[in-house]
XYZ file of C-alpha atoms in Angstrom:
122
model
C 131.729 102.096 107.043
C 128.602 104.157 107.634
C 130.168 107.155 105.843
C 130.769 104.925 102.818
C 127.293 103.318 102.859
C 125.477 106.619 103.312
C 127.425 108.547 100.668
C 124.908 107.385 98.059
C 121.829 108.074 100.208
C 119.818 111.109 99.296
C 118.191 113.499 101.723
C 114.504 112.668 102.198
C 111.316 114.217 103.430
C 109.097 112.569 106.033
C 105.402 113.364 106.148
C 103.884 113.836 109.610
C 101.262 111.195 110.412
C 100.180 111.430 114.064
C 101.170 111.686 117.704
C 101.104 108.255 119.368
C 101.810 106.609 122.696
C 104.558 104.108 122.038
C 105.873 101.549 121.669
C 103.388 99.520 119.626
C 102.322 96.202 121.217
C 104.052 97.094 124.542
C 103.237 99.230 127.551
C 103.246 102.866 126.466
C 106.355 104.537 127.862
C 106.965 107.233 125.226
C 105.211 109.873 123.197
C 106.193 109.838 119.504
C 105.603 112.098 116.542
C 105.102 109.384 113.933
C 105.878 109.895 110.272
C 104.664 108.000 107.183
C 106.948 105.184 106.005
C 108.169 105.821 102.455
C 110.589 104.208 99.947
C 113.444 106.578 100.731
C 113.284 105.957 104.477
C 113.070 102.208 103.889
C 116.125 102.351 101.627
C 118.110 104.241 104.287
C 117.021 101.699 106.919
C 118.066 98.766 104.736
C 121.463 100.298 103.948
C 122.271 100.755 107.653
C 121.094 97.258 108.613
C 122.942 95.606 105.752
C 126.169 97.322 106.742
C 125.703 96.611 110.452
C 125.130 92.896 109.783
C 128.603 92.716 108.200
C 130.388 93.794 111.389
C 128.183 92.684 114.280
C 125.699 90.018 115.309
C 122.242 90.334 113.655
C 119.888 92.800 115.292
C 116.274 92.003 116.057
C 114.479 93.587 113.120
C 110.979 94.932 112.742
C 109.178 93.889 109.592
C 108.621 97.571 108.909
C 110.649 100.327 110.577
C 108.649 103.123 112.210
C 109.889 106.610 111.315
C 109.379 108.697 114.448
C 110.759 111.286 116.819
C 110.619 110.504 120.551
C 109.122 113.620 122.168
C 108.930 112.368 125.757
C 109.644 109.312 127.888
C 107.243 108.383 130.668
C 108.457 107.139 134.043
C 105.456 104.826 134.383
C 103.211 103.133 131.842
C 100.547 105.455 130.458
C 97.162 104.858 132.172
C 94.808 102.843 129.995
C 92.284 105.714 129.860
C 95.008 107.868 128.231
C 95.621 105.427 125.387
C 93.233 107.230 123.022
C 94.726 110.668 123.590
C 94.748 113.288 120.844
C 96.844 116.402 120.470
C 95.221 119.205 118.511
C 98.425 120.483 116.984
C 100.242 118.867 114.060
C 103.930 118.677 113.378
C 105.089 119.676 109.962
C 106.900 117.459 107.528
C 110.644 117.224 108.114
C 113.603 117.201 105.735
C 116.175 114.571 106.732
C 119.592 115.806 105.606
C 121.791 113.788 107.931
C 121.803 110.641 110.010
C 122.996 110.972 113.617
C 124.239 107.922 115.533
C 123.037 108.253 119.168
C 124.061 106.452 122.298
C 121.378 106.287 125.020
C 122.323 105.587 128.632
C 119.687 104.962 131.237
C 120.461 106.551 134.602
C 118.415 107.028 137.802
C 118.030 110.708 136.801
C 116.655 109.775 133.364
C 117.864 108.895 129.929
C 121.033 110.593 128.714
C 121.509 110.764 124.966
C 124.887 111.474 123.341
C 125.459 112.116 119.631
C 128.433 109.977 118.537
C 128.678 110.714 114.825
C 126.868 112.661 112.112
C 126.549 111.387 108.497
C 125.387 113.894 105.892
C 123.013 112.706 103.181
C 123.460 114.114 99.676
């Protein structure tokens, strides 16, 4: 079903915004490279959620998705004095040419991520 839904989706570019401690409104446990939300990303997000809702129970949805790349996971919450951290480097913009469905498993040794499927965007 994802192959069918994503056949019409075009590749898109995401513009780098900032490095942040994540997740928003929760204890910071990750470092993200955050990208600016745009129409193309929102369209891709809606297509996936619409399709998923046809075959599974509804997911908890954010009002606005957050385009990001998880750069690191922290074992403990980030100390409060680190919340205003800044990295001097910037990431470049990225071209999104495919969607990868990932499975994350949490183990005592850390998170293990496995790519299940790849879906090319036109």
